[in-house]
Structure formats: structure tokens, C-alpha cells
Amino acid sequence: MLNFNFNKMKRIIIILSLIAVLTSCSKDLEKLNVNIKDATAAGGETFFAYAEKEMAGAMSDLTYGSSGTPWTICRFFAQQISANTYNEGSNYFAQFNWTSVYMNVLKNLDESRRNIEAVSPLTDAATKQKQNQLAIIEVMNVYTYTRLVESFGNIPYKEALVIDNVLPKYEDQKAVYTDLISRLNAAIAKLDISGTSFGTSDLIYSGSVTNWKSFANSMKLQMGMRIIEALPELGTTTVQAAIPGVFTSNTLNAKLTFLTAQPNTNPLWVDLAVGNRQDFVAAAPLVDQMNAVADPRRAVYFTTVSGAFVGAPYGLPVEYSRYSHFGDLFYTPTVPSILLDYATVEFLLAEAVERAIPGATGTAEQHYNAAITASFSYYGVSGIDTYLRLPQVAYQTATGPWKRKIGIQKWIALYNQGFEAWTEYRRLDYPELKAPVAAFINVVPKRLLYPTSEQTLNTANWSAASSAIGGDLMTTKLFWDIN
Amino acid sequence: MKKILLFLLFFAFAKAEAQTKLITGTVKDTGGAIPGVSIVVEGTGTATQTDKDGKFRVQAAPGTTLIVTSIGYSTVRMPVTTGSVYNITLVNEENKLNEVVVTALGISRQKKSLGYASQELSGESLNQVPTSNITNSLSGKAAGVQVQRNNNFGGSTNIVIRGNTSLTGNNQALFVVDGVPVSNSTFNTADQQGAGGGYDFGNLASDINPDDVESMNVLKGAAATALYGSRAANGAIIITMKKGAGKGKPVIELSSGVTIGVIDKSTWPKFQQEYGSGYEKIYGPNRDQFFNSQDVNGDGVLDLVPAFNAYGSFGAAYDPSLLVYQWNAFDPALATYHVATPWVAPKNGPDAFFETPVTNTNSISMAGSTDNGGNYRFSYTNVNQKGLLPNSDIKRNNFSMSNTFKINDRLTVNGSGNFSKADVTGRNLTGNESGSGGGNYSAIVRQWWQNNVDLGQLKDAYFSTGRNITNFIGGTIDNPYWTRYENYESDTRTRFYGNLGLKYKLTDWLTADGRVSVDTYSYLQEDRTNTGTTGQVGRYTRQDIDFMESNYDLMLNFNKNITKKLNISGVVGTNIRRNDLRTVFMETNGGLIVPGLFSVSNSVSAPAAPIEVAEKLGVDGIYGLVSLGYNDTYFLDVTGRSDHASTLPENNSTFFYPSVAASFIFSNLLKSDFINFGKLRLNYAEVGSSAPANRLTDILQKPTPFGSVPLYAVNTTKNNANLLPESTQSYEAGVEMSFLKRRLGLDVSVYKTNTKDQIIPVEVSSTTGYTSKYVNAGEVQNKGVEVVLSGTPVTSKDFSWDVKVNWAKNKNTVVSLFEGVDNLQLGSFRGTVTLNATVGEAYGTLKGADFIYLNGARVINQTTGEYAKTSTFNNVIGDVNPDWKGGVSNSFRYKNLSLSFLVDMQKGGDIFSSDMAQGYRSGLYENTVGLNDLGNPMRNSLADGGGIILAGVAPDGSPNAVRTRMDTYNNALGIVKGPQALYIYDATYIKLREVAITYKVNPAFLKKIRVRGLSISAVGSNLWIIHKNLPYADPESGLSAGNIQGYQLGPLPTTRDFGLNVKLQF
């Protein structure tokens, strides 16, 4: 039997109590689990500035491959440039990822809103500032969602950005668009030009509420015109209401100017100058069009080959050195990304006159000339008067219906705004672009494919959305694209 | 080194004074004399065997010990005294089965009493063929241990026991060295693991010096590791280091080895020798030529210039009568400036870049024991390794010591310390080409090469100019020599791990054990991109990593015979563990002011703020084990452990988990001559696990400020404040038997493990505003069988043959995921392939676009002749899990010569080859050239009778007869046109993994020169891939260790390693 002895017992008790003591230092263990290096909260303006930067970057970016943020492919789809090496993207084999849009832009706008809403203003000025900040966030939200819905069709919208629901439903594109217009109207109504907003944290307008209001109205004009054929009533009232408040000069342009050092440079500069990829050449459709009228903007847009501007046949692999490339301006890290500009507004106003929308003033020709003039002046190019007098350019003598006249000049003016160039091409159906011979589909894409990650991460909702819009295909027309 | 050797030799001679004498005797058992019994004079290398009458003769000095061993009998140690005749009686082992193994927490147990599977591997069997990474030496040697090595220089080896249990967390086994948990982390980035590019920094268990290892015990199931708690839920590798032993003068061992590698050609592409650079016939002024035309030499005549910008080899057929201006004809500094050369295949193809890898290993150790029962061992090992790629080397130095002091009869102190320093230069970039310096050479040549480029000319261009002349392959790919010499990484790690223990004998049945152990390292990783690199500004990055884990253990061990038949033993103890990890990352911004000066301060723009990480975690555990043994036949273990973990919310942070294991030695009741030993075992165990550090509170990302405007961003991963511990439940049953005087042994285990409530960052649709989210969900089930068969078909005095077979099959199933989600994306790769865990399927399915099938045949598009494919990318096209793995080792001994070899195999498992996908597209490989069914070159245009007919059917079911183009990089077999399923290969392999031939020099001869032992071995590893289905690469060479497997992009070729080792003992 066990033979206990007092001395031994004492030793055992000492050891056991040691075990007990060691274990009791366990109390504050959870205090180890604190992240002492990363912030857990920050002011709303920091998220807003980040979202602006990311959205401006996404609108300007391009890639040589067949994947990337949604709009890296648009310059190709608009046939302004061509890929000389990897041509699958320019031949419409391309997959996109909207992660940067939902996560970097929309989620941070939402976080900015949450933080600003949580602050209780103490003064009238602070109350106004808060209201303006929230309205500006809303304008950016509308801008971003508009780009998504115009690219993909049905998208996760009201159920998006709620992490507790990891399978957000896609919503009908028309309903989303209509809701976006009403959100924009509400935001415009809230913008109070007697107050301040984000100050220097606003990388687009340095906090000028007046400018934001003008941007919001210009966007409203653009949105109304986009749906004018699909939803004529809503389109007309929207355009009509917007006209009095739109941009009146290039100084109001919504653009973000980048810095000289990475990572705050224009991503386009990274793609071209830092990557030195030699993957992009000027595309013949645009260069030929501009060559025909000796467009002075060519000198800014493109480089020359033995003194000439040479566009490559679109979508075919070609020898890089044989063709014109992006001009020097785009090899500058600070080159601004344009979200919406005055030239676009004037083109839209010309169209409003042609469509006889109430409230549209002046003649289509005046607006058309003002638009081209704005483009020349933005790129610091002279010779506008000569240019406007050319029979192929002059509004009265240029070939084709007004859609073609406006379409072609808009396409040229939108050289550095690939998304808008492609989108307006889809709506106006001018210029007459063709899919390259060996392309994966036989028309210029009508929309972007949903990111393939949605097929594995949000399968059922992706599938439902695909059949709702008529198939997750690049040939599926979106609701506002009537012809 | 020479001087040290001489000194040691002198030392050995001076000490080897003791006089030996002739000893004779007989060895028998109850049945009479036993022939072929091995008799070794301990610590001298002197050995003999009994003859057919059981008699032996041997020279031994008084004070030494004879070690008498024979299969089926327990070993006898017979001290040599003044007498010269020794008659020894051996006892059948089944009557006295006391093999002791080291189990969890360093507790030594009799193997027969264990109710769970464990497999011991002796240091000798592990180290016979030297390896620079101890993890590799387990390959094929232990059933149920899946070892996957890759060919990265100093790269990591994936080691998973009994399948993946955690959906996204750590599935690697725990390494414990002499009671010290030793970190086996990898510091490979998510990008590296996902094939995006980056370096494979290896797994940190590679700091364990294989030469110091005495044995390894593989604890496979949760019951075996229950006392370790959560961290060993994936099994544990318990390593026992060599200790000093034997009385008398110390044993000094010197060993020296050299290994040379030769590329296994079957793991490297066969590049086609017929066509050079280009995409198709689209060059020249009218886009209808294979060459560009340009007046290079200014003579007014247009010259032929190959397509520099092409990332492929669909250009002109070689023709020596054509003179062309190659890439090196345009730089005035080169001798080839403005020299046109014949258009022919290059003299030096892509394999000319590789150098001969050489590894030198030298070690010295001294071990012995003291009079009062203490012992000591010191060792030093130096490894120098030169890699396959230029400018790559690893230097490793290991120092270790281990000592035991007996202070008095009750108190013993022991301690061990291991220090290592590993310096690496020039690891290879992995994955996609767009790494920091833009150059995984293997990925470039396997995917985008221009077959006309001559490696010898590239070498000349770099060494003669010191510049990066790159007007080939799009102008975006650097001269690979530039990449290796100007854009190399380096890393250096100093590490210490060791412990200090006190053992106090309270009574004859109760011992207190206290131990403090630490594992700490300091690790610097530096990367360089020099000014002049294509498409990059100069860049320097450094990451400093400091890690420390400390463990404090205190336990009471008891062992008492309650009655003559009933024994109770066990442990009560506590473990306190603290981990502390700190990293700082810094880099230059905007380029280097002075080219070639790699320091953060040499930055053109102001460097961004350093990125700091600080993570601490702690686990406090109390545990107990009670083990009952009845009549040496019935055994029962019950364990319990309660952990308090710092990483869980306070109200969920303490959790308890039990295990119970039983075994029954039924052979004790059988008394059969045929069955010498038989045991049944059965166990059930639960293990709880905690979360990684800092996962409860959301943090923000801190982007570089926009000028003076501060930026913050929501983090991409959503943390979770309500995490619960995850739990693993496992059942295991097994039988262990030996037959025919223990000449045949069998060990079979079956198991089922379910891991639930996993703490995982699940990938979610980014429309949620995040890309991943920490949840407590999901269940993975692993079921499997493991078989170990060992036998000694022949044994005699001069010749013996031993065989060992390991075989294991594991089947895992994803039982559930979370929140209505039935697919979890584990990784997504270039080429639109994803790795997934889908409910109802195995963990690790590959998804992508598939063929369209009609009655099992591939449908072919009747316009283009290309494969019809799905427009969706969520089709299962492969499963990365092997059907089974196995290994067969044989060892033969004839007199002093022994030969052993190991054949290692894997059946099944799928792999996606990005190399094949891109290589087909770029026209690099032999299978993109040759004749078609008409006897014409397939590279001819369709009009010229070229093209191929793909096997398949038209949509109406008739056999396909449409020929598809093979004269363009947009061909039907390349990645853009072909579905992902086209590049899925079966990863089956059979390899001759290891061969060793050892000659032990005759002890009688050695005695004359006063040497205890001398052996010379010729060894080989990875000598022959006997069978595989994946072309041009080793199916084992993945990206790196971790859960992302089944994807291959740009691996280095496998080398056949030949070595020579000499071991000398004084």
C-alpha cells in the first residue's frame, strides 16, 4: 500500500502549490492580444480621401493583360489604343475583378459616412460641414455605382457592403439606376454652398461645395442622357433639372491630380513609364480619324514614327516600334485622372438641344463647338478656329446624323477617359467600330463580364443575375443601350 | 581544419591506451545455440557475429561493454571484466517487450502500453542519405506522413500528417526537439504561395541539424498529442537528439561529405529546335513575314530582324542560309554589333544557365559520460551549399551541446543548447515572372522564351558590359545573368533553442520535473533590384523578424505498482507558453541614388514609413495523464487538458478537452509460436484550438499619405470579436503484430478525424466590402488507413535483408462551411484556376473552364477545330489529394558492406501546370512542332497543309475532322483557347528516392591504427523518377509549403544528387 511520509508529502505539496501559482498568473492573459501597431479608428475624411484616390486611379488605369480592375480594358474597347503583344484583352477575352471598386472605394466611402455620422456637431458651421460631407460622399457613391451598373448591368447594391451577409443579391439594373438618380437629387439638395466640407482632404475640389454641386449636376445631366431612350420620361426630367447647374468651364472639371512619388502617382504612369512594358500602341481607328483632319491634339495624345502619327490595326499583334505610342503627357506621374469634364457636358448639351429637351438653350452647334474648344483648351492645343471650320468637323457639314457628328468628336475628346468613350460609343453607336477578325466575339463588347470570383464565391446570386440580364456575356446589351 | 584534425588524431592516439584481450563465448536461448547474433564492443566499432554453433570471438578491453543483439530477442549488455569467457542467454522479446519511446511532453513510455499509433525512425535511417532539410528525410519513411518537397533553393517542405484538417489554417505538424517546441514557420508571402512571385524562404525546421538527431517519433493522431494541446492537433514529430553514452573515454566522431547534383532531364522541358521568335506570320511592312525588315547596317538594303517583342517562338523555321540581326547586334559595346548571323538553333539552350550544385558537409562531435551517471555531447556542423542557379549559396553552421549532471541521488540537472546561423544568398524567385526583380528564370523559359536566344551570348553580354541589354522577349525580360547578379536576395538567421531541466526524485514512485525552454531567432531578409533593371527603378527592401517562444513546464510524474499486477502511472502538470513576434519592413522609394548601393537611406524619394508588426500570444495549460496497466496486458490512458488562450474573447478563452486510449496485448493470452506479439489499440480524443493573435478587433490599413493628406482604409479582412475555440474529434483503432520470431511485423491503423468550428478567414465576395472574414465554422472530415509492414526475409552471419513498407490512404471531405456558403476559395491563380473547398467534395479541388463533352468525348468547334469549352469557371477539373502514398525501403548487408534503397510513391492527385498552358501557347516545346497526319509540318499554315486534328467529336457526335491552326501563338492548345482542364495532369510518381552503399572498414584493421570506426558511403537521392505523368517537371515541385498545392508555375528542375561521405570515430 502507499506509504506516506510527512517529508515527502511536504515536497509534493510544494510542487503542487508551485503548479497552482504558475497557473494563477494566467489572469490577464487576454491583454497580450492587443494590436499595438495598427489603428482601429480614424477620422471620416481619411477614408474619403482614400476612396477618391482609388476611384480616380481605377478610371485611368490600363493593363496589358486580360484581367484587372474593370475599366483597365475600356481604352481598348473604345479602340483608342491597341495591345501589340498580348491581344486577348483587345480581342475580348477578358475577366475583371471589381474588388478594388467595392472594397477600396465603396467600402471606404461607407466607413467615412459612418464616422462622420457618429460625430455630433457643436456649431452651426460644423452642422453644415457635416451635411456637406455626407452629401459629397453620396455624390461619390452615385458616381461609383453608376460606373458599375453601366459596365455590368445588375449588381449587388442594397445588400452590398454588409459583411454579415456574405451572399449579397444582385439587383435589377434599371431599379438601381433609378435609385441612384434619386440619391443624387437628394445629395444635390443637401449641398449647402455657404458651408465647408472636407478641406484639403478632398483631393478633387479641396472641399469646394460649389464645385461639388456643379459636378453633381453635370453627373445628373450625364445620367439623364444615358437613359433618355430607355426611360424617356425620367431621362428628360433629369436632364432638364440638371442643366442650370452644370459645368461652365474647364476650371470646374472633376479630376484628381496625382503626385510625383509612388504609390500616389497616376496608375497609368506606372503602367507605361515604370513598367516600360512596350505593350500599347495607338489604334488605327482613332489615329486615322484624327489624321484625316490633322487634329492638333495628336501631338499631345501620341508620339510620332518618322514624323507621322501611325495607328496599328486594332487587335492584332504588331511591332511596337512601328506605331505611335502614348504621348509624353501620359508619361508624367502627376497626369490627372478625369472623372467628368466640361467638354463632355457641352457635348451632352448639344444632344439635349437635338433632342429638344425643355430647358436646353442655344443651338446644338454652339454646344458642339464649345465642347471641342474645351477639349483643345484642356490639352493646351491651338488652332481651334481652323479646326472647327474644316468641313469634316463643322457641325453643319460633317457627315451623318447628329449622333455621328457628336459621337466622333466626343470619342476624340474622350481619349484619356476610356470608360466614358466606350460607354458613349455603346449609347450613340458612333464611331462605327468593328470587332477584330480573330476576336472571341464578333461585336464590340456591350458590357463587362462579372468577375469570375463571383462564380465561386456568390454562385447562386451570380447565376440568377446572369439569367436576369440575358446571360453573363459581353454581347448582352444593358437596359439603356437601345440600339 | 587540417590542423584540428591532426590535433584530434593525436588526442585520440594518446588516449587509446587501454589494453584489449581476446574474449570468447556462446550465445543461446532456452532452445539452444543461436547463430548470427551480433556482438558489438560498445563505443569501439569492433563487432562480430556468432557462428552456426552460437560461438563468438572478439577483442575487448576490461571496462567496456558487449552489446548482444538479435532479432526477436531483447538486447543484452554484458560488461567485460577480468574474465575471458562469456556465455550469454538471450530472452525472447515477446516475453520482455520493453521498447521505450518518447511521447508528448517528453514522457518516455513503453511502446506496448500505448493506445495510439506512433512510428519511430532511427537517426541512422533518416540520415543515411544526407539532406539539407530534415523534413525531407521523412519522405516515404512514415505511413500517413505526407511530405512534399519542392526544388526551390533552400525551399520549404510541406509536411502534413493524416491529411489537411484545417480549412485555411496551419496544417503542418509540430516539431519538438528534446522537449522544446521548435517553430517550423515559413515566411513566404501570400503572393508567393499563390504563384504571384516572390521567394520561398524555407521552413524553419531546417535549422535542426540532421547530424545531431538520434531518433524521431511521429505521433500521428490527436490521442497521441493530446497533452500538447491545440498546437499539435496536426500531429507531432518528436525529435530526440544524440546524447553522450557509454563509459570510458569520449567518442570523437568526424564526418565529411560532398554531394553533387545533376539535372534530371525528365523534369526540364524538351525545347523545340526548329523555329525561332515570333507570334505568327505578321511581320514586315505588309504584316505577312516572319521577320521584321529594317536597314540595320545602313547600306540601303533592308535586313532581316527577328521579332524581338514576341513572348514566344512561333517565328520562322531555322534556315542557315538566312542572315539575321539578332538581339545582340544592336548594342555598340558588344562584339556582335551589326553582325548578321545565320538563323539557326542556339548552341547553348536554356539549360546552359544551370550550374552544378555542390554541397559540402563537415561535422565533428564529442560525446561521453561521467562516472556518476551524467553525460555530455558537443557537436559542430558546417554546411556549404552552392545552388543550381548562378550566384546562389547557403552557409549553415550549427553548434550544439547537451549535458546531464547528477547532483545527487535525487537531483539531476540537464540542459541542451543549439545555436545555428544560416546565411543564404540568391534564392530563386518563384511563380509568375513579375517578381520584384522580374525574373524567375524557370518561369520565363518554360512560358515565354524565344528559342533562338543563346544563353552563352547572354552570359557574354552581361559579363562584357556589366549592363542589362534586353532587346529580346518584349524588351521586358531581363538578361537572366543580370537578374542573378544584380537583383539577388539574401537572408540571414541566427537561432538558439534549448532547455534547462531539473528532475527531482521525491520518492521511488514520484518525480518532479521542471523545465524552461526557449526557441528564438533573429532573421533579416533583404531584396535588391539594381538600377538598370527593365521596367523597374532600383529598389532595396529589408524585413527584420524577431521571434521568441518560451515554455515553462512543471510536472509531477508518478509510477507505482499498486498490486503485483496493477500498475498506475501518470503525470500532473502545467505549461505556460508565450510567443512574441516582431517584424519591421522598410524599403526605398522611387529608386536608388547610387546604383548598386543597397541601403534604405540611398532612396531617391523619402522612404515610406516602416511597416511594423507586433504579435504576442500566450497559452496557459493544466494537464493530467493517468495510465493503468494490468498484468502487462491491458492498458488504459486517460488524459485531460485545460487551456486558457490569450487569443480568444475572455468568456470563451478557457476550454477543456479529454482523451482516452486503450490497448490490449492479446498475444499474452495466445501463447502462439507463430504470433510473437499482438496488440489491439483503440482511442478517442478531442482537441481544442485557439485563434491566431490579434483577430478579435478590426484594424485599419495605413496607406502612404497623399502628400500631406493622411489616408486610412478599411482592412481587407474582417475580424471577429466572438470567436470560439475550434475542436477536433478523432477516433482511431489499430493492430500491431509480429510473427515468425519477429521477422515479420505488421502495424495497421484506421482513423476518422472531424475538425469543427474552424477559426478561418474565409474568402468572401468583395461586394461585401471585404475579401475575407474570420468565422467559426466549417467541418472537415479525414478518414484513412495506414499500414506499416516490416520483414527480415534473410538473416545470417554474413548476409541479411530487411524490408519495410509504408502505405497510407487518406480521404478528406468538406462536411460543412458557413452561413449558407458551400464553396470556400483557398487560392486563385494566374490562368483563371482556383483551389477550393466545396461542401461534399475533397479539400482542395481545382476549378476552371472544362471541356464540353458528348458521351464522354471532347466536343470540337467545327469552324475553328478548337476545343469547345464551358463559359463558366466554376467546374471541378481536378482534386489535389493523392489516392495514396507509400514507400518501400530495402536494406542489405553483406559482411561489412551494406546497401539500402528507398522507393517512394504517390498515386493520383491532380496538378494544374501553368507552364504547359503557356508553353503550348508560346510554341516552346517539342510537342508544338513535327509532322501532322498528312505528313506536313504542323506549323505550316492550313492552306499549306499544316495544322492538327484534335481528338474529339463534332457536336453531332461524328468524329472530328476539322484541322486547327498550329502556326500561331493563338493556337488551340494554348491557354487562351484551351480550357483550364487541358492543363490538369495526374501527379502520380514513383521515385527511387534514396540509395546508400556503406562500407565499414574491418575493425581488426582499424585497431592497429587506433581508430574505433571508419565507414565510407556512396549515397544518392532522387536518382530516378521511375514513373510520372506530368511532362517536363517533377510532380512534387509545387510553389512552397502551405495549403496552396496543386498548381505549378516555373519550378526548377529536380537534381539527381550523388554524394560521398566518410565517417571516422576515435
XYZ file of N, CA and C in Angstrom, chain B residues 317-403:
261
model
N 11.040 29.175 -89.405
C 11.810 27.945 -89.262
C 13.275 28.294 -89.456
N 14.139 27.622 -88.708
C 15.563 27.888 -88.836
C 16.020 27.556 -90.254
N 16.928 28.381 -90.746
C 17.442 28.209 -92.101
C 18.815 28.869 -92.133
N 19.866 28.064 -92.172
C 21.219 28.633 -92.077
C 21.540 29.588 -93.215
N 20.764 29.550 -94.309
C 21.077 30.454 -95.409
C 20.537 31.863 -95.161
N 19.700 32.025 -94.138
C 19.194 33.364 -93.822
C 20.135 34.024 -92.826
N 20.569 35.272 -93.147
C 21.395 36.005 -92.197
C 20.512 37.046 -91.512
N 20.488 37.013 -90.192
C 19.591 37.914 -89.463
C 20.369 38.679 -88.397
N 19.811 39.818 -88.010
C 20.393 40.608 -86.931
C 19.674 40.256 -85.642
N 20.348 39.491 -84.811
C 19.749 39.044 -83.554
C 19.769 40.173 -82.527
N 19.230 39.882 -81.357
C 19.113 40.885 -80.300
C 20.431 41.523 -79.930
N 21.536 40.782 -80.099
C 22.821 41.326 -79.640
C 23.574 42.056 -80.752
N 22.843 42.377 -81.842
C 23.504 43.093 -82.943
C 23.265 44.597 -82.865
N 22.655 45.049 -81.777
C 22.230 46.454 -81.731
C 22.933 47.292 -80.676
N 23.774 46.661 -79.853
C 24.457 47.426 -78.818
C 25.926 47.565 -79.219
N 26.398 48.821 -79.404
C 27.766 49.037 -79.909
C 28.828 48.428 -79.001
N 28.503 48.195 -77.751
C 29.516 47.662 -76.832
C 29.774 46.175 -77.051
N 28.898 45.524 -77.806
C 29.051 44.088 -77.981
C 29.849 43.773 -79.248
N 30.599 42.695 -79.198
C 31.386 42.260 -80.356
C 30.479 41.878 -81.524
N 29.233 41.559 -81.199
C 28.293 41.131 -82.236
C 27.560 42.313 -82.870
N 27.997 43.538 -82.544
C 27.320 44.735 -83.032
C 27.287 44.760 -84.561
N 26.096 44.886 -85.109
C 25.895 44.937 -86.560
C 26.460 43.715 -87.291
N 26.458 42.587 -86.608
C 26.888 41.345 -87.250
C 25.645 40.497 -87.490
N 25.427 40.160 -88.746
C 24.310 39.279 -89.068
C 24.791 37.838 -88.954
N 23.935 37.006 -88.385
C 24.340 35.611 -88.159
C 23.292 34.680 -88.758
N 23.703 33.448 -89.069
C 22.736 32.509 -89.652
C 21.596 32.227 -88.674
N 20.413 32.028 -89.196
C 19.206 31.774 -88.393
C 19.150 30.280 -88.072
N 19.764 29.922 -86.965
C 19.849 28.511 -86.576
C 19.541 28.374 -85.085
N 19.337 27.136 -84.671
C 19.095 26.879 -83.241
C 20.336 27.254 -82.445
N 20.173 27.763 -81.247
C 21.334 28.223 -80.477
C 22.192 27.049 -79.998
N 23.472 27.341 -79.830
C 24.370 26.329 -79.281
C 24.037 26.036 -77.831
N 23.760 27.109 -77.091
C 23.501 26.950 -75.656
C 22.028 27.186 -75.375
N 21.301 26.117 -75.155
C 19.875 26.227 -74.854
C 19.660 26.660 -73.422
N 18.385 26.734 -72.995
C 18.073 27.237 -71.659
C 18.759 26.496 -70.515
N 19.104 25.208 -70.702
C 19.713 24.507 -69.564
C 21.173 24.886 -69.356
N 21.736 25.642 -70.313
C 23.117 26.085 -70.149
C 23.260 27.084 -69.003
N 22.145 27.597 -68.537
C 22.183 28.585 -67.450
C 22.534 27.926 -66.119
N 22.214 26.643 -65.996
C 22.369 25.984 -64.697
C 23.819 25.633 -64.403
N 24.165 25.743 -63.155
C 25.488 25.341 -62.707
C 25.361 24.044 -61.912
N 26.483 23.454 -61.564
C 26.431 22.190 -60.835
C 26.291 22.461 -59.340
N 25.211 22.019 -58.748
C 25.077 22.242 -57.308
C 26.017 21.321 -56.517
N 26.686 21.908 -55.564
C 27.622 21.137 -54.736
C 27.339 21.444 -53.277
N 27.277 20.430 -52.458
C 27.094 20.626 -51.022
C 28.234 19.936 -50.278
N 28.872 20.693 -49.422
C 29.901 20.115 -48.548
C 29.388 20.131 -47.126
N 29.473 19.018 -46.450
C 29.043 18.954 -45.050
C 30.189 18.388 -44.232
N 30.563 19.092 -43.187
C 31.606 18.599 -42.300
C 31.110 18.718 -40.877
N 31.328 17.672 -40.094
C 30.916 17.806 -38.713
C 31.873 17.077 -37.795
N 31.855 17.539 -36.563
C 32.685 16.903 -35.550
C 31.864 16.859 -34.277
N 31.963 15.774 -33.555
C 31.254 15.714 -32.282
C 32.092 14.954 -31.273
N 31.820 15.245 -30.016
C 32.489 14.532 -28.939
C 31.414 14.195 -27.928
N 31.372 12.944 -27.523
C 30.328 12.536 -26.594
C 30.880 11.536 -25.609
N 30.311 11.541 -24.428
C 30.753 10.573 -23.424
C 29.903 10.683 -22.172
N 30.322 9.965 -21.162
C 29.549 10.038 -19.929
C 30.503 10.142 -18.754
N 29.950 10.566 -17.642
C 30.765 10.732 -16.442
C 30.480 9.575 -15.491
N 31.321 9.465 -14.499
C 31.251 8.309 -13.612
C 29.943 8.213 -12.842
N 29.375 9.380 -12.511
C 28.190 9.312 -11.652
C 26.884 9.257 -12.437
N 26.969 8.946 -13.713
C 25.723 8.777 -14.469
C 25.363 9.974 -15.316
N 26.191 10.993 -15.314
C 25.932 12.131 -16.196
C 26.465 11.833 -17.588
N 26.119 12.708 -18.541
C 26.678 12.535 -19.871
C 26.791 13.872 -20.574
N 27.521 13.875 -21.657
C 27.727 15.128 -22.380
C 27.890 14.851 -23.861
N 27.566 15.826 -24.660
C 27.846 15.748 -26.085
C 27.984 17.158 -26.633
N 28.978 17.371 -27.461
C 29.177 18.650 -28.149
C 29.301 18.360 -29.630
N 28.759 19.222 -30.432
C 28.947 18.981 -31.859
C 28.991 20.285 -32.636
N 29.630 20.216 -33.759
C 29.681 21.361 -34.664
C 29.520 20.841 -36.084
N 28.660 21.478 -36.836
C 28.461 21.075 -38.228
C 28.523 22.302 -39.113
N 29.163 22.124 -40.222
C 29.255 23.222 -41.188
C 28.760 22.699 -42.529
N 27.807 23.412 -43.114
C 27.270 23.016 -44.410
C 27.480 24.170 -45.378
N 27.996 23.864 -46.522
C 28.214 24.849 -47.571
C 27.526 24.339 -48.813
N 26.575 25.099 -49.299
C 25.795 24.596 -50.412
C 25.790 25.622 -51.533
N 26.087 25.172 -52.719
C 26.045 26.041 -53.893
C 24.907 25.540 -54.759
N 24.081 26.445 -55.259
C 22.854 26.017 -55.938
C 22.987 25.851 -57.440
N 21.838 25.511 -58.014
C 21.746 25.260 -59.440
C 21.891 26.559 -60.245
N 21.402 27.653 -59.677
C 21.442 28.924 -60.394
C 22.721 29.672 -60.046
N 23.216 30.480 -60.969
C 24.413 31.269 -60.658
C 24.180 32.149 -59.425
N 25.235 32.419 -58.723
C 25.209 33.297 -57.555
C 24.219 32.844 -56.484
N 24.262 31.589 -56.130
C 23.412 31.142 -55.029
C 24.222 30.272 -54.084
N 24.148 30.568 -52.809
C 24.778 29.665 -51.847
C 24.124 29.767 -50.476
N 24.286 28.696 -49.737
C 23.802 28.641 -48.348
C 24.984 28.215 -47.500
N 25.188 28.946 -46.418
C 26.209 28.535 -45.448
C 25.490 28.343 -44.119
N 25.636 27.179 -43.555
C 24.974 26.947 -42.267
C 25.982 26.401 -41.275
N 25.964 26.965 -40.086
C 26.803 26.477 -39.003
C 25.910 26.118 -37.833
N 26.070 24.923 -37.320
C 25.289 24.503 -36.154
C 26.238 24.130 -35.019
N 25.944 24.656 -33.849
C 26.679 24.247 -32.659
C 25.655 23.665 -31.702
N 25.978 22.546 -31.099
C 25.021 22.082 -30.106
C 25.751 21.427 -28.955
N 25.128 21.491 -27.807
C 25.649 20.739 -26.679
C 24.490 20.244 -25.863
N 24.724 19.137 -25.221
C 23.684 18.589 -24.375
C 24.373 17.883 -23.222
N 23.958 18.222 -22.027
C 24.645 17.713 -20.834
C 23.644 17.268 -19.787
